[in-house]
Amino acid sequence: MKKLTKILSAVAVAVATVFSVSCSKNSGRTLYLYNWTYYTPDDVIKAFEQEFDCTVKLDSYSTCDEMYAKLRAGAKGYDVVIPSNDFVSIMLKQGMLRELDQSKMTNRDKINPVVQAKMDFDPEMKYAVPYAFSATGVMVNKTKVTGEYKRDYSIFSDPQFAGHATMMDEMREVIGCALVHKGYNMNSVDDSELNEAYRLISSEWKPNLTKFDAEGFGKSFASGDFWLCQGYPEIVYGEVDESRWADTIDFFIPPEGGPATLDCMVILKDAPHYELANEFINFIHRPEMYAKFIDTFRYPCVVNTEALNYVTKQPMYNAEQAYTCTLKQDLGDNLDKYHDIWQKIRFAD
């Protein structure tokens, strides 16, 4: 984290306050939500606005690094943020979060105990409530690929995808995939294992990639520019008409596993609308509301299993696939090793 801290300090002067919050205008009935792109169901937001007589203002980010850098550089005005589990751990250690009002958390008993057991960073859910357990995987555009291909991470070395492939612009994702493909733990901080991962990415995978892309790959996949993507499946499925899913998208999680994420809802330390923020977090876990989230993004219903009683659509992949993946952990100062490798991967010719 040392190098990241220096970077954040350097850019702090360039970041302005995100929102100018006027209590006199809204009477405090505005919730400022900072969430991932493609990750907030409109009908759930509208239902919350109607019931609580408020407005939800949404801002989005494409990676946790982007979100974290913006907040550390001085962005103000957000109430609820939805970081991944490793960033929840970081933000807790740095005093960026406010403890939840447990009297408002009447739906916390809906959280799957198996998921809560994974929350070693906040085992009693004092600061964080799970939003979704998700996994990245691999997507092949079947309308563009005529040859056979392997259904593991070696696919990124396949020359038939050269110039039409992408992986996420997120170091933990890409390096983690390389580590598990080599048979190592995706949270490894062993120098020799990390060097093997670096050589695999730089010499075998990167030559086939058009770019590293954390957000726009869904549109490029749908247009036919990308034939092979590593990333969150909902970004691709969200851009392809549902009638074409079966004929167009081959999604799989490689047998060696890969990165998984437990995204959590948290309230920032300086959240201007604390009470409304607590209501929002609890509202999401009403089973009928969480079912809308599941139906929108087609995740396996892992976090709130009571929502299965209200789900109407099949998930993109099953829970058994997701459980083969590993949660990204907070690596502390060892994260510098990943930053060093990522700089070489991203910016070397």
CSV table of C-alpha atoms in Angstrom, one decimal:
chain,number,residue,atom,x,y,z
A,1,MET,CA,0.0,0.0,0.0
A,2,LYS,CA,3.0,2.4,0.4
A,3,LYS,CA,3.2,3.2,-3.3
A,4,LEU,CA,-0.5,3.6,-3.6
A,5,THR,CA,-0.5,6.0,-0.7
A,6,LYS,CA,2.1,8.2,-2.5
A,7,ILE,CA,0.0,8.1,-5.7
A,8,LEU,CA,-3.1,9.1,-3.7
A,9,SER,CA,-1.4,12.0,-2.0
A,10,ALA,CA,-0.2,13.3,-5.4
A,11,VAL,CA,-3.6,13.3,-7.0
A,12,ALA,CA,-5.5,14.6,-3.9
A,13,VAL,CA,-5.2,18.2,-4.9
A,14,ALA,CA,-6.8,17.4,-8.3
A,15,VAL,CA,-10.0,15.8,-6.9
A,16,ALA,CA,-12.9,18.0,-6.0
A,17,THR,CA,-15.8,17.3,-3.7
A,18,VAL,CA,-18.2,14.9,-5.6
A,19,PHE,CA,-21.4,16.3,-4.4
A,20,SER,CA,-22.6,19.6,-3.0
A,21,VAL,CA,-25.3,18.3,-0.6
A,22,SER,CA,-28.1,20.7,0.3
A,23,CYS,CA,-30.2,19.6,3.2
A,24,SER,CA,-32.5,22.6,2.7
A,25,LYS,CA,-33.3,21.4,-0.8
A,26,ASN,CA,-33.8,17.7,-0.1
A,27,SER,CA,-34.6,17.8,3.7
A,28,GLY,CA,-32.0,15.0,4.0
A,29,ARG,CA,-34.1,12.7,1.8
A,30,THR,CA,-31.4,12.0,-0.7
A,31,LEU,CA,-29.2,8.9,-0.7
A,32,TYR,CA,-25.9,9.1,-2.5
A,33,LEU,CA,-24.9,5.7,-3.7
A,34,TYR,CA,-21.5,4.8,-5.2
A,35,ASN,CA,-21.6,1.4,-6.9
A,36,TRP,CA,-20.1,-0.6,-9.6
A,37,THR,CA,-21.2,0.0,-13.2
A,38,TYR,CA,-24.1,-2.3,-14.2
A,39,TYR,CA,-24.8,-3.3,-10.6
A,40,THR,CA,-27.9,-1.4,-9.4
A,41,PRO,CA,-31.3,-2.6,-10.4
A,42,ASP,CA,-33.5,0.3,-11.4
A,43,ASP,CA,-36.7,-1.3,-10.1
A,44,VAL,CA,-35.2,-1.8,-6.7
A,45,ILE,CA,-34.1,1.8,-6.5
A,46,LYS,CA,-37.5,3.1,-7.6
A,47,ALA,CA,-39.2,0.9,-5.0
A,48,PHE,CA,-36.9,2.3,-2.3
A,49,GLU,CA,-37.5,5.9,-3.4
A,50,GLN,CA,-41.2,5.5,-3.4
A,51,GLU,CA,-41.4,3.8,0.0
A,52,PHE,CA,-39.0,6.2,1.8
A,53,ASP,CA,-40.0,9.3,-0.1
A,54,CYS,CA,-36.5,10.1,-1.2
A,55,THR,CA,-34.2,10.3,-4.2
A,56,VAL,CA,-31.3,8.0,-4.9
A,57,LYS,CA,-28.4,9.6,-6.7
A,58,LEU,CA,-26.1,7.0,-8.3
A,59,ASP,CA,-22.4,7.4,-9.3
A,60,SER,CA,-20.5,4.4,-10.6
A,61,TYR,CA,-16.9,3.0,-10.8
A,62,SER,CA,-15.4,0.2,-12.9
A,63,THR,CA,-12.9,-1.1,-10.4
A,64,CYS,CA,-12.4,-1.0,-6.6
A,65,ASP,CA,-9.0,0.6,-7.2
A,66,GLU,CA,-10.8,3.5,-8.9
A,67,MET,CA,-13.4,3.8,-6.1
A,68,TYR,CA,-10.8,3.7,-3.3
A,69,ALA,CA,-8.4,6.1,-5.0
A,70,LYS,CA,-11.2,8.6,-5.4
A,71,LEU,CA,-12.3,8.4,-1.8
A,72,ARG,CA,-8.8,8.6,-0.4
A,73,ALA,CA,-8.1,11.6,-2.6
A,74,GLY,CA,-10.9,13.5,-0.9
A,75,ALA,CA,-14.2,12.8,-2.7
A,76,LYS,CA,-17.1,13.7,-0.4
A,77,GLY,CA,-20.8,13.3,-0.4
A,78,TYR,CA,-21.4,9.5,-0.7
A,79,ASP,CA,-23.5,7.6,1.8
A,80,VAL,CA,-23.4,3.9,0.7
A,81,VAL,CA,-20.5,2.3,-1.1
A,82,ILE,CA,-20.2,-1.3,-2.3
A,83,PRO,CA,-16.6,-2.4,-2.2
A,84,SER,CA,-15.3,-6.0,-2.6
A,85,ASN,CA,-14.3,-7.9,0.5
A,86,ASP,CA,-10.6,-7.1,0.3
A,87,PHE,CA,-11.3,-3.4,0.1
A,88,VAL,CA,-13.8,-3.6,3.0
A,89,SER,CA,-10.8,-4.9,5.0
A,90,ILE,CA,-8.6,-2.0,3.9
A,91,MET,CA,-11.2,0.6,4.5
A,92,LEU,CA,-11.9,-0.8,8.0
A,93,LYS,CA,-8.3,-0.6,8.9
A,94,GLN,CA,-8.1,3.0,7.7
A,95,GLY,CA,-11.2,4.1,9.6
A,96,MET,CA,-13.2,5.0,6.5
A,97,LEU,CA,-16.4,3.2,7.6
A,98,ARG,CA,-19.1,3.9,10.1
A,99,GLU,CA,-20.7,1.2,12.2
A,100,LEU,CA,-24.1,0.1,11.1
A,101,ASP,CA,-27.2,0.8,13.2
A,102,GLN,CA,-28.1,-2.8,14.0
A,103,SER,CA,-31.6,-1.8,15.2
A,104,LYS,CA,-32.3,-1.2,11.5
A,105,MET,CA,-30.8,-4.4,10.3
A,106,THR,CA,-34.0,-6.5,10.6
A,107,ASN,CA,-33.2,-8.6,7.6
A,108,ARG,CA,-29.7,-9.7,8.7
A,109,ASP,CA,-31.1,-13.1,9.5
A,110,LYS,CA,-31.7,-13.6,5.7
A,111,ILE,CA,-27.9,-13.7,5.1
A,112,ASN,CA,-26.7,-17.2,4.2
A,113,PRO,CA,-24.5,-18.4,7.2
A,114,VAL,CA,-22.1,-20.0,4.7
A,115,VAL,CA,-21.5,-16.5,3.2
A,116,GLN,CA,-21.2,-14.8,6.6
A,117,ALA,CA,-18.6,-17.4,7.6
A,118,LYS,CA,-16.4,-16.1,4.8
A,119,MET,CA,-16.5,-12.6,6.4
A,120,ASP,CA,-13.3,-12.9,8.5
A,121,PHE,CA,-12.8,-9.2,7.9
A,122,ASP,CA,-16.1,-8.4,9.8
A,123,PRO,CA,-17.5,-11.6,11.2
A,124,GLU,CA,-20.3,-10.0,13.2
A,125,MET,CA,-21.4,-7.7,10.3
A,126,LYS,CA,-20.9,-4.6,12.3
A,127,TYR,CA,-19.7,-2.5,9.4
A,128,ALA,CA,-20.6,-4.5,6.2
A,129,VAL,CA,-23.5,-6.5,4.9
A,130,PRO,CA,-23.0,-8.8,1.9
A,131,TYR,CA,-24.5,-7.5,-1.4
A,132,ALA,CA,-23.4,-10.3,-3.8
A,133,PHE,CA,-21.1,-13.3,-4.1
A,134,SER,CA,-19.9,-13.3,-7.7
A,135,ALA,CA,-17.1,-14.8,-9.8
A,136,THR,CA,-15.4,-13.7,-12.9
A,137,GLY,CA,-15.1,-16.2,-15.7
A,138,VAL,CA,-14.4,-16.5,-19.4
A,139,MET,CA,-16.8,-15.7,-22.3
A,140,VAL,CA,-16.4,-16.8,-25.9
A,141,ASN,CA,-18.4,-15.3,-28.7
A,142,LYS,CA,-19.6,-18.4,-30.5
A,143,THR,CA,-20.7,-16.5,-33.6
A,144,LYS,CA,-17.1,-15.6,-34.3
A,145,VAL,CA,-15.1,-18.6,-33.3
A,146,THR,CA,-15.1,-21.6,-35.7
A,147,GLY,CA,-12.3,-23.7,-34.2
A,148,GLU,CA,-12.1,-25.7,-31.0
A,149,TYR,CA,-10.7,-24.1,-27.9
A,150,LYS,CA,-9.7,-25.2,-24.4
A,151,ARG,CA,-12.0,-24.3,-21.5
A,152,ASP,CA,-9.3,-23.1,-19.2
A,153,TYR,CA,-7.1,-20.1,-18.9
A,154,SER,CA,-4.7,-21.4,-21.6
A,155,ILE,CA,-7.4,-20.1,-24.0
A,156,PHE,CA,-5.7,-16.7,-23.7
A,157,SER,CA,-2.7,-18.1,-25.4
A,158,ASP,CA,-4.7,-19.4,-28.3
A,159,PRO,CA,-3.6,-17.6,-31.5
A,160,GLN,CA,-7.1,-17.8,-33.1
A,161,PHE,CA,-8.2,-15.1,-30.6
A,162,ALA,CA,-5.3,-12.7,-31.4
A,163,GLY,CA,-6.5,-9.1,-31.7
A,164,HIS,CA,-10.0,-10.0,-30.5
A,165,ALA,CA,-9.4,-10.8,-26.8
A,166,THR,CA,-9.4,-8.9,-23.6
A,167,MET,CA,-8.9,-9.3,-19.9
A,168,MET,CA,-9.9,-7.1,-17.0
A,169,ASP,CA,-8.0,-3.9,-16.3
A,170,GLU,CA,-7.6,-5.1,-12.7
A,171,MET,CA,-4.4,-6.5,-11.4
A,172,ARG,CA,-5.7,-8.9,-8.8
A,173,GLU,CA,-8.0,-10.4,-11.4
A,174,VAL,CA,-5.5,-11.0,-14.1
A,175,ILE,CA,-2.6,-12.0,-11.9
A,176,GLY,CA,-4.9,-14.2,-9.9
A,177,CYS,CA,-6.0,-16.0,-13.0
A,178,ALA,CA,-2.4,-16.6,-13.9
A,179,LEU,CA,-1.5,-17.9,-10.4
A,180,VAL,CA,-4.3,-20.4,-10.3
A,181,HIS,CA,-3.5,-21.6,-13.8
A,182,LYS,CA,0.0,-22.3,-12.6
A,183,GLY,CA,-1.4,-24.2,-9.7
A,184,TYR,CA,-0.8,-21.6,-7.0
A,185,ASN,CA,-3.1,-19.7,-4.6
A,186,MET,CA,-4.5,-16.6,-6.2
A,187,ASN,CA,-3.6,-14.6,-3.1
A,188,SER,CA,0.1,-15.8,-3.2
A,189,VAL,CA,2.8,-13.3,-2.2
A,190,ASP,CA,5.6,-15.7,-3.0
A,191,ASP,CA,8.1,-13.9,-5.3
A,192,SER,CA,8.9,-16.9,-7.5
A,193,GLU,CA,5.2,-17.7,-8.0
A,194,LEU,CA,4.4,-14.1,-8.8
A,195,ASN,CA,7.3,-14.0,-11.3
A,196,GLU,CA,5.9,-17.1,-13.1
A,197,ALA,CA,2.5,-15.5,-13.3
A,198,TYR,CA,4.1,-12.3,-14.7
A,199,ARG,CA,6.0,-14.3,-17.4
A,200,LEU,CA,2.8,-16.2,-18.4
A,201,ILE,CA,0.8,-13.0,-18.8
A,202,SER,CA,3.4,-10.9,-20.5
A,203,SER,CA,4.8,-13.5,-22.9
A,204,GLU,CA,1.7,-15.7,-23.7
A,205,TRP,CA,-1.5,-13.8,-22.9
A,206,LYS,CA,-0.8,-10.2,-23.5
A,207,PRO,CA,0.3,-10.7,-27.2
A,208,ASN,CA,-3.3,-11.9,-28.0
A,209,LEU,CA,-5.0,-9.1,-26.1
A,210,THR,CA,-6.5,-6.0,-27.8
A,211,LYS,CA,-6.5,-4.2,-24.4
A,212,PHE,CA,-7.1,-4.6,-20.7
A,213,ASP,CA,-10.7,-3.5,-20.2
A,214,ALA,CA,-12.8,-3.5,-17.0
A,215,GLU,CA,-16.0,-1.9,-18.2
A,216,GLY,CA,-16.5,-1.6,-22.0
A,217,PHE,CA,-15.8,-5.2,-23.0
A,218,GLY,CA,-19.6,-6.1,-22.9
A,219,LYS,CA,-20.4,-3.7,-25.7
A,220,SER,CA,-17.4,-4.8,-27.7
A,221,PHE,CA,-18.4,-8.4,-27.3
A,222,ALA,CA,-21.9,-7.7,-28.4
A,223,SER,CA,-20.7,-5.8,-31.5
A,224,GLY,CA,-18.4,-8.7,-32.4
A,225,ASP,CA,-15.1,-6.9,-31.9
A,226,PHE,CA,-14.2,-9.1,-28.9
A,227,TRP,CA,-14.4,-12.8,-29.3
A,228,LEU,CA,-12.8,-13.7,-25.9
A,229,CYS,CA,-13.3,-11.9,-22.6
A,230,GLN,CA,-12.3,-12.5,-19.0
A,231,GLY,CA,-14.5,-10.6,-16.6
A,232,TYR,CA,-17.9,-10.4,-14.9
A,233,PRO,CA,-20.5,-12.2,-17.0
A,234,GLU,CA,-23.3,-9.8,-16.3
A,235,ILE,CA,-21.5,-7.1,-18.2
A,236,VAL,CA,-21.6,-9.3,-21.4
A,237,TYR,CA,-25.1,-10.7,-20.8
A,238,GLY,CA,-26.3,-7.2,-20.2
A,239,GLU,CA,-25.2,-6.1,-23.7
A,240,VAL,CA,-26.5,-9.1,-25.6
A,241,ASP,CA,-30.2,-9.5,-26.3
A,242,GLU,CA,-31.5,-12.4,-24.2
A,243,SER,CA,-32.9,-14.1,-27.3
A,244,ARG,CA,-29.3,-14.5,-28.5
A,245,TRP,CA,-27.6,-15.7,-25.3
A,246,ALA,CA,-27.6,-19.4,-26.1
A,247,ASP,CA,-26.3,-18.9,-29.6
A,248,THR,CA,-23.8,-16.2,-28.8
A,249,ILE,CA,-22.3,-16.6,-25.3
A,250,ASP,CA,-20.2,-19.5,-24.0
A,251,PHE,CA,-19.5,-18.6,-20.4
A,252,PHE,CA,-17.4,-20.9,-18.2
A,253,ILE,CA,-15.4,-20.7,-15.0
A,254,PRO,CA,-12.2,-22.7,-15.7
A,255,PRO,CA,-11.8,-25.8,-13.7
A,256,GLU,CA,-8.7,-24.4,-11.9
A,257,GLY,CA,-11.0,-21.8,-10.4
A,258,GLY,CA,-10.3,-18.1,-10.3
A,259,PRO,CA,-11.1,-14.9,-8.5
A,260,ALA,CA,-14.3,-14.6,-6.5
A,261,THR,CA,-15.7,-11.5,-4.8
A,262,LEU,CA,-18.0,-10.9,-1.9
A,263,ASP,CA,-19.2,-7.3,-2.5
A,264,CYS,CA,-20.5,-5.7,0.6
A,265,MET,CA,-22.7,-2.6,1.4
A,266,VAL,CA,-20.9,-0.2,3.8
A,267,ILE,CA,-21.6,3.3,5.1
A,268,LEU,CA,-18.8,5.8,4.9
A,269,LYS,CA,-17.6,7.5,8.0
A,270,ASP,CA,-18.7,11.0,6.8
A,271,ALA,CA,-21.9,9.8,5.2
A,272,PRO,CA,-24.3,12.8,5.2
A,273,HIS,CA,-27.5,10.6,5.3
A,274,TYR,CA,-26.7,7.9,7.8
A,275,GLU,CA,-30.3,6.9,8.8
A,276,LEU,CA,-31.4,6.6,5.1
A,277,ALA,CA,-28.2,4.6,4.3
A,278,ASN,CA,-29.1,2.0,7.0
A,279,GLU,CA,-32.6,1.8,5.6
A,280,PHE,CA,-31.3,1.2,2.1
A,281,ILE,CA,-28.9,-1.6,3.2
A,282,ASN,CA,-31.7,-3.4,5.1
A,283,PHE,CA,-34.2,-2.8,2.2
A,284,ILE,CA,-31.9,-4.7,-0.3
A,285,HIS,CA,-32.3,-7.8,1.8
A,286,ARG,CA,-36.0,-8.1,1.8
A,287,PRO,CA,-36.3,-11.4,0.0
A,288,GLU,CA,-38.6,-10.1,-2.6
A,289,MET,CA,-36.3,-7.1,-3.3
A,290,TYR,CA,-33.1,-9.2,-3.4
A,291,ALA,CA,-34.9,-11.5,-5.8
A,292,LYS,CA,-35.2,-8.6,-8.2
A,293,PHE,CA,-31.4,-8.1,-7.9
A,294,ILE,CA,-30.9,-11.8,-8.7
A,295,ASP,CA,-33.3,-11.7,-11.6
A,296,THR,CA,-31.6,-8.6,-13.1
A,297,PHE,CA,-28.1,-9.9,-13.0
A,298,ARG,CA,-28.7,-13.7,-13.1
A,299,TYR,CA,-26.3,-14.5,-10.2
A,300,PRO,CA,-26.7,-17.7,-8.4
A,301,CYS,CA,-28.8,-16.9,-5.3
A,302,VAL,CA,-26.1,-17.5,-2.7
A,303,VAL,CA,-26.2,-14.5,-0.3
A,304,ASN,CA,-29.9,-14.4,0.5
A,305,THR,CA,-31.3,-17.8,0.0
A,306,GLU,CA,-34.9,-16.8,1.1
A,307,ALA,CA,-35.0,-14.8,-2.1
A,308,LEU,CA,-35.2,-18.1,-4.0
A,309,ASN,CA,-38.9,-18.1,-3.2
A,310,TYR,CA,-39.3,-15.0,-5.4
A,311,VAL,CA,-36.7,-15.6,-8.1
A,312,THR,CA,-38.3,-16.0,-11.6
A,313,LYS,CA,-35.2,-16.5,-13.9
A,314,GLN,CA,-32.4,-19.0,-14.2
A,315,PRO,CA,-29.0,-17.8,-13.1
A,316,MET,CA,-26.1,-17.4,-15.6
A,317,TYR,CA,-24.1,-20.0,-13.7
A,318,ASN,CA,-24.7,-22.2,-10.7
A,319,ALA,CA,-23.5,-21.9,-7.2
A,320,GLU,CA,-21.3,-24.9,-7.5
A,321,GLN,CA,-19.2,-23.2,-10.2
A,322,ALA,CA,-18.8,-20.1,-8.0
A,323,TYR,CA,-17.7,-22.1,-5.0
A,324,THR,CA,-14.6,-23.3,-6.9
A,325,CYS,CA,-13.3,-19.7,-6.9
A,326,THR,CA,-11.3,-18.0,-4.2
A,327,LEU,CA,-12.0,-14.7,-2.5
A,328,LYS,CA,-9.4,-12.0,-3.0
A,329,GLN,CA,-7.8,-11.1,0.3
A,330,ASP,CA,-6.4,-7.9,1.7
A,331,LEU,CA,-2.6,-8.4,1.1
A,332,GLY,CA,-1.4,-5.4,3.1
A,333,ASP,CA,2.0,-4.1,2.1
A,334,ASN,CA,2.5,-7.2,-0.1
A,335,LEU,CA,0.1,-5.5,-2.5
A,336,ASP,CA,3.1,-3.5,-3.7
A,337,LYS,CA,4.4,-6.6,-5.3
A,338,TYR,CA,1.2,-6.8,-7.4
A,339,HIS,CA,1.5,-3.1,-8.3
A,340,ASP,CA,5.1,-3.6,-9.5
A,341,ILE,CA,4.2,-6.5,-11.7
A,342,TRP,CA,1.1,-4.8,-13.0
A,343,GLN,CA,3.0,-1.7,-14.0
A,344,LYS,CA,5.4,-3.9,-16.0
A,345,ILE,CA,2.5,-5.8,-17.6
A,346,ARG,CA,0.4,-2.7,-18.5
A,347,PHE,CA,3.1,-0.3,-19.7
A,348,ALA,CA,5.9,-2.5,-21.1
A,349,ASP,CA,6.0,-2.7,-25.0
